[in-house]
Amino acid sequence: MTQAPPPPPFDPELAAALELIKDMISPALTMDEIADVRQGPGIEMLARLDLTMDGFFEVEDRAVPGSAGAPEVSLLICRPAAPADAGPRPVIYHVHGGGLIIGNNRVGVDVPLTWAKELDAVVVSVEYRLAPEDPYPAQIEDVYAGLEWTAKHAAELGGDPQRIVVAGASAGGGLSAALALLTRDRRGPELIGQMLMCPMLDDRNDSPSTHQMAGRGIWDRTANETGWTALLGELRGGPDVSAYAAPARAEELSGLPPAFLDVGSAETFRDEVVAYASRIWQAGGVAELHVWPGGFHGFDGFAPQAAVSQACRGAQLAWLKRLLSG
């Protein structure tokens, strides 16, 4: 490819936040740095999160059966402590981010918990095996097994099996998209929506935005190659990659639940997310797409007070409200 054009500028508020964290987070994660990142301060901080949200939620961890021959899957279950006013509650099935190589079911769960407090919903956050120790299809099979259990036991959790929304950011967004494809194709539990926040969709790692944003933000082309290679090994970027690993590879995007997709204009995943939304529309499907100007990857988590972050979080909640009222 010829030299990439200059990248879009970061939003000024976000650029200031990025400046503060630049020494802690390198955008160009390599394979030999995975172990160190897993031991980083971020994971330790997650252990101190108040998952009850000041007593609003009852919280439990539960191990449930995995797919055939696979280990059990750990689910974090957070349900409102107060009795439900109007029958079973909607369920937000959350899939965590972390580039397919780091994280657990606490990562990013503060976002769906905030929604659930507003919407009076149950949150189930799934933990999945990580690459490279467990390559594809371990991750999607764990996520699918957790969803099957959640749908089957929704009533026990005070949830409505007919109103399950899958939600995830980054790698969790990619796995959420893959889960929507897999449940469609296996005729598994029916999802009423898919919330895909800055999702990681395309192992080919060769869009204009991947080249444009090299060395910038918090997850660049090098880090992306690390995550996808950990998952797929030598298959990465080749002709034989499954859509359940990289949803951008799906040939057929009809018959999917309504989707919300968002992404920053100044991040690696911009072009693959825009393309995925366009292909859902081309297949006759329903999708709402937001491209946040000047946003880097995961900006709303790193700079939640920024105006663009507030707009982003507001759009996500508004979409969920319309979906669940609907």
PDB file of N, CA, C and O in Angstrom, residues 87-123:
ATOM      1  N   GLY A  87     -43.011  -7.783  35.913  1.00  0.00           N
ATOM      2  CA  GLY A  87     -42.644  -9.046  35.270  1.00  0.00           C
ATOM      3  C   GLY A  87     -41.145  -9.190  35.065  1.00  0.00           C
ATOM      4  O   GLY A  87     -40.358  -8.402  35.589  1.00  0.00           O
ATOM      5  N   PRO A  88     -40.741 -10.202  34.297  1.00  0.00           N
ATOM      6  CA  PRO A  88     -39.321 -10.481  34.144  1.00  0.00           C
ATOM      7  C   PRO A  88     -38.570  -9.336  33.463  1.00  0.00           C
ATOM      8  O   PRO A  88     -39.118  -8.596  32.642  1.00  0.00           O
ATOM      9  N   ARG A  89     -37.329  -9.193  33.859  1.00  0.00           N
ATOM     10  CA  ARG A  89     -36.503  -8.071  33.394  1.00  0.00           C
ATOM     11  C   ARG A  89     -35.751  -8.436  32.113  1.00  0.00           C
ATOM     12  O   ARG A  89     -35.435  -9.601  31.880  1.00  0.00           O
ATOM     13  N   PRO A  90     -35.402  -7.425  31.308  1.00  0.00           N
ATOM     14  CA  PRO A  90     -34.509  -7.706  30.183  1.00  0.00           C
ATOM     15  C   PRO A  90     -33.142  -8.154  30.700  1.00  0.00           C
ATOM     16  O   PRO A  90     -32.779  -7.877  31.852  1.00  0.00           O
ATOM     17  N   VAL A  91     -32.398  -8.846  29.850  1.00  0.00           N
ATOM     18  CA  VAL A  91     -31.081  -9.374  30.198  1.00  0.00           C
ATOM     19  C   VAL A  91     -30.045  -8.786  29.246  1.00  0.00           C
ATOM     20  O   VAL A  91     -30.208  -8.853  28.022  1.00  0.00           O
ATOM     21  N   ILE A  92     -29.008  -8.204  29.813  1.00  0.00           N
ATOM     22  CA  ILE A  92     -27.866  -7.745  29.020  1.00  0.00           C
ATOM     23  C   ILE A  92     -26.771  -8.787  29.183  1.00  0.00           C
ATOM     24  O   ILE A  92     -26.248  -8.997  30.289  1.00  0.00           O
ATOM     25  N   TYR A  93     -26.458  -9.473  28.096  1.00  0.00           N
ATOM     26  CA  TYR A  93     -25.416 -10.510  28.111  1.00  0.00           C
ATOM     27  C   TYR A  93     -24.132  -9.852  27.624  1.00  0.00           C
ATOM     28  O   TYR A  93     -24.012  -9.477  26.464  1.00  0.00           O
ATOM     29  N   HIS A  94     -23.184  -9.678  28.533  1.00  0.00           N
ATOM     30  CA  HIS A  94     -21.990  -8.864  28.275  1.00  0.00           C
ATOM     31  C   HIS A  94     -20.768  -9.732  27.971  1.00  0.00           C
ATOM     32  O   HIS A  94     -20.505 -10.717  28.667  1.00  0.00           O
ATOM     33  N   VAL A  95     -20.023  -9.319  26.935  1.00  0.00           N
ATOM     34  CA  VAL A  95     -18.800 -10.018  26.526  1.00  0.00           C
ATOM     35  C   VAL A  95     -17.649  -9.016  26.637  1.00  0.00           C
ATOM     36  O   VAL A  95     -17.661  -7.971  25.984  1.00  0.00           O
ATOM     37  N   HIS A  96     -16.645  -9.331  27.454  1.00  0.00           N
ATOM     38  CA  HIS A  96     -15.601  -8.347  27.750  1.00  0.00           C
ATOM     39  C   HIS A  96     -14.604  -8.172  26.607  1.00  0.00           C
ATOM     40  O   HIS A  96     -14.446  -9.031  25.744  1.00  0.00           O
ATOM     41  N   GLY A  97     -13.938  -7.027  26.631  1.00  0.00           N
ATOM     42  CA  GLY A  97     -12.881  -6.742  25.668  1.00  0.00           C
ATOM     43  C   GLY A  97     -11.518  -7.211  26.167  1.00  0.00           C
ATOM     44  O   GLY A  97     -11.402  -7.882  27.183  1.00  0.00           O
ATOM     45  N   GLY A  98     -10.480  -6.816  25.412  1.00  0.00           N
ATOM     46  CA  GLY A  98      -9.119  -7.187  25.791  1.00  0.00           C
ATOM     47  C   GLY A  98      -8.327  -7.801  24.651  1.00  0.00           C
ATOM     48  O   GLY A  98      -7.353  -8.528  24.891  1.00  0.00           O
ATOM     49  N   GLY A  99      -8.718  -7.517  23.416  1.00  0.00           N
ATOM     50  CA  GLY A  99      -7.930  -7.957  22.263  1.00  0.00           C
ATOM     51  C   GLY A  99      -7.869  -9.461  22.077  1.00  0.00           C
ATOM     52  O   GLY A  99      -6.996  -9.954  21.359  1.00  0.00           O
ATOM     53  N   LEU A 100      -8.785 -10.198  22.731  1.00  0.00           N
ATOM     54  CA  LEU A 100      -8.840 -11.666  22.686  1.00  0.00           C
ATOM     55  C   LEU A 100      -7.725 -12.315  23.500  1.00  0.00           C
ATOM     56  O   LEU A 100      -7.644 -13.535  23.584  1.00  0.00           O
ATOM     57  N   ILE A 101      -6.886 -11.488  24.150  1.00  0.00           N
ATOM     58  CA  ILE A 101      -5.685 -12.021  24.813  1.00  0.00           C
ATOM     59  C   ILE A 101      -5.589 -11.647  26.289  1.00  0.00           C
ATOM     60  O   ILE A 101      -4.784 -12.234  27.014  1.00  0.00           O
ATOM     61  N   ILE A 102      -6.394 -10.685  26.748  1.00  0.00           N
ATOM     62  CA  ILE A 102      -6.357 -10.302  28.165  1.00  0.00           C
ATOM     63  C   ILE A 102      -7.787 -10.095  28.660  1.00  0.00           C
ATOM     64  O   ILE A 102      -8.731 -10.008  27.880  1.00  0.00           O
ATOM     65  N   GLY A 103      -7.932 -10.010  29.983  1.00  0.00           N
ATOM     66  CA  GLY A 103      -9.219  -9.633  30.561  1.00  0.00           C
ATOM     67  C   GLY A 103      -9.984 -10.779  31.192  1.00  0.00           C
ATOM     68  O   GLY A 103      -9.634 -11.948  31.071  1.00  0.00           O
ATOM     69  N   ASN A 104     -11.052 -10.388  31.881  1.00  0.00           N
ATOM     70  CA  ASN A 104     -11.962 -11.342  32.522  1.00  0.00           C
ATOM     71  C   ASN A 104     -13.358 -10.726  32.528  1.00  0.00           C
ATOM     72  O   ASN A 104     -13.569  -9.657  31.947  1.00  0.00           O
ATOM     73  N   ASN A 105     -14.295 -11.399  33.184  1.00  0.00           N
ATOM     74  CA  ASN A 105     -15.686 -10.930  33.071  1.00  0.00           C
ATOM     75  C   ASN A 105     -15.998  -9.677  33.897  1.00  0.00           C
ATOM     76  O   ASN A 105     -17.129  -9.206  33.904  1.00  0.00           O
ATOM     77  N   ARG A 106     -14.987  -9.103  34.541  1.00  0.00           N
ATOM     78  CA  ARG A 106     -15.142  -7.792  35.197  1.00  0.00           C
ATOM     79  C   ARG A 106     -14.788  -6.637  34.256  1.00  0.00           C
ATOM     80  O   ARG A 106     -15.196  -5.504  34.495  1.00  0.00           O
ATOM     81  N   VAL A 107     -14.009  -6.914  33.220  1.00  0.00           N
ATOM     82  CA  VAL A 107     -13.525  -5.855  32.330  1.00  0.00           C
ATOM     83  C   VAL A 107     -14.705  -5.199  31.607  1.00  0.00           C
ATOM     84  O   VAL A 107     -15.482  -5.867  30.928  1.00  0.00           O
ATOM     85  N   GLY A 108     -14.850  -3.898  31.786  1.00  0.00           N
ATOM     86  CA  GLY A 108     -15.890  -3.151  31.082  1.00  0.00           C
ATOM     87  C   GLY A 108     -17.294  -3.363  31.591  1.00  0.00           C
ATOM     88  O   GLY A 108     -18.245  -2.793  31.033  1.00  0.00           O
ATOM     89  N   VAL A 109     -17.477  -4.139  32.658  1.00  0.00           N
ATOM     90  CA  VAL A 109     -18.843  -4.461  33.090  1.00  0.00           C
ATOM     91  C   VAL A 109     -19.527  -3.258  33.746  1.00  0.00           C
ATOM     92  O   VAL A 109     -20.748  -3.227  33.874  1.00  0.00           O
ATOM     93  N   ASP A 110     -18.745  -2.254  34.121  1.00  0.00           N
ATOM     94  CA  ASP A 110     -19.350  -1.055  34.700  1.00  0.00           C
ATOM     95  C   ASP A 110     -20.323  -0.385  33.721  1.00  0.00           C
ATOM     96  O   ASP A 110     -21.312   0.222  34.137  1.00  0.00           O
ATOM     97  N   VAL A 111     -20.050  -0.512  32.414  1.00  0.00           N
ATOM     98  CA  VAL A 111     -20.925   0.127  31.415  1.00  0.00           C
ATOM     99  C   VAL A 111     -22.300  -0.550  31.383  1.00  0.00           C
ATOM    100  O   VAL A 111     -23.327   0.126  31.562  1.00  0.00           O
ATOM    101  N   PRO A 112     -22.402  -1.879  31.160  1.00  0.00           N
ATOM    102  CA  PRO A 112     -23.732  -2.489  31.198  1.00  0.00           C
ATOM    103  C   PRO A 112     -24.410  -2.395  32.564  1.00  0.00           C
ATOM    104  O   PRO A 112     -25.646  -2.340  32.639  1.00  0.00           O
ATOM    105  N   LEU A 113     -23.630  -2.338  33.642  1.00  0.00           N
ATOM    106  CA  LEU A 113     -24.263  -2.160  34.955  1.00  0.00           C
ATOM    107  C   LEU A 113     -24.938  -0.788  35.050  1.00  0.00           C
ATOM    108  O   LEU A 113     -26.031  -0.651  35.620  1.00  0.00           O
ATOM    109  N   THR A 114     -24.303   0.235  34.484  1.00  0.00           N
ATOM    110  CA  THR A 114     -24.904   1.570  34.473  1.00  0.00           C
ATOM    111  C   THR A 114     -26.195   1.565  33.664  1.00  0.00           C
ATOM    112  O   THR A 114     -27.211   2.142  34.079  1.00  0.00           O
ATOM    113  N   TRP A 115     -26.168   0.902  32.496  1.00  0.00           N
ATOM    114  CA  TRP A 115     -27.407   0.776  31.706  1.00  0.00           C
ATOM    115  C   TRP A 115     -28.478   0.048  32.506  1.00  0.00           C
ATOM    116  O   TRP A 115     -29.632   0.449  32.536  1.00  0.00           O
ATOM    117  N   ALA A 116     -28.068  -1.073  33.118  1.00  0.00           N
ATOM    118  CA  ALA A 116     -29.043  -1.946  33.790  1.00  0.00           C
ATOM    119  C   ALA A 116     -29.691  -1.250  34.974  1.00  0.00           C
ATOM    120  O   ALA A 116     -30.864  -1.485  35.282  1.00  0.00           O
ATOM    121  N   LYS A 117     -28.943  -0.375  35.633  1.00  0.00           N
ATOM    122  CA  LYS A 117     -29.517   0.383  36.744  1.00  0.00           C
ATOM    123  C   LYS A 117     -30.620   1.304  36.221  1.00  0.00           C
ATOM    124  O   LYS A 117     -31.670   1.467  36.841  1.00  0.00           O
ATOM    125  N   GLU A 118     -30.397   1.884  35.058  1.00  0.00           N
ATOM    126  CA  GLU A 118     -31.376   2.787  34.430  1.00  0.00           C
ATOM    127  C   GLU A 118     -32.563   2.012  33.861  1.00  0.00           C
ATOM    128  O   GLU A 118     -33.698   2.478  33.891  1.00  0.00           O
ATOM    129  N   LEU A 119     -32.307   0.810  33.345  1.00  0.00           N
ATOM    130  CA  LEU A 119     -33.325   0.048  32.605  1.00  0.00           C
ATOM    131  C   LEU A 119     -33.987  -1.043  33.442  1.00  0.00           C
ATOM    132  O   LEU A 119     -34.864  -1.742  32.946  1.00  0.00           O
ATOM    133  N   ASP A 120     -33.529  -1.208  34.694  1.00  0.00           N
ATOM    134  CA  ASP A 120     -34.003  -2.296  35.558  1.00  0.00           C
ATOM    135  C   ASP A 120     -33.803  -3.645  34.858  1.00  0.00           C
ATOM    136  O   ASP A 120     -34.756  -4.396  34.607  1.00  0.00           O
ATOM    137  N   ALA A 121     -32.542  -3.933  34.541  1.00  0.00           N
ATOM    138  CA  ALA A 121     -32.197  -5.141  33.789  1.00  0.00           C
ATOM    139  C   ALA A 121     -31.220  -6.008  34.577  1.00  0.00           C
ATOM    140  O   ALA A 121     -30.560  -5.547  35.513  1.00  0.00           O
ATOM    141  N   VAL A 122     -31.132  -7.255  34.183  1.00  0.00           N
ATOM    142  CA  VAL A 122     -30.148  -8.204  34.707  1.00  0.00           C
ATOM    143  C   VAL A 122     -28.924  -8.159  33.795  1.00  0.00           C
ATOM    144  O   VAL A 122     -29.053  -8.079  32.574  1.00  0.00           O
ATOM    145  N   VAL A 123     -27.737  -8.215  34.384  1.00  0.00           N
ATOM    146  CA  VAL A 123     -26.499  -8.303  33.610  1.00  0.00           C
ATOM    147  C   VAL A 123     -25.848  -9.653  33.871  1.00  0.00           C
ATOM    148  O   VAL A 123     -25.690 -10.064  35.021  1.00  0.00           O
TER     149      VAL A 123
END
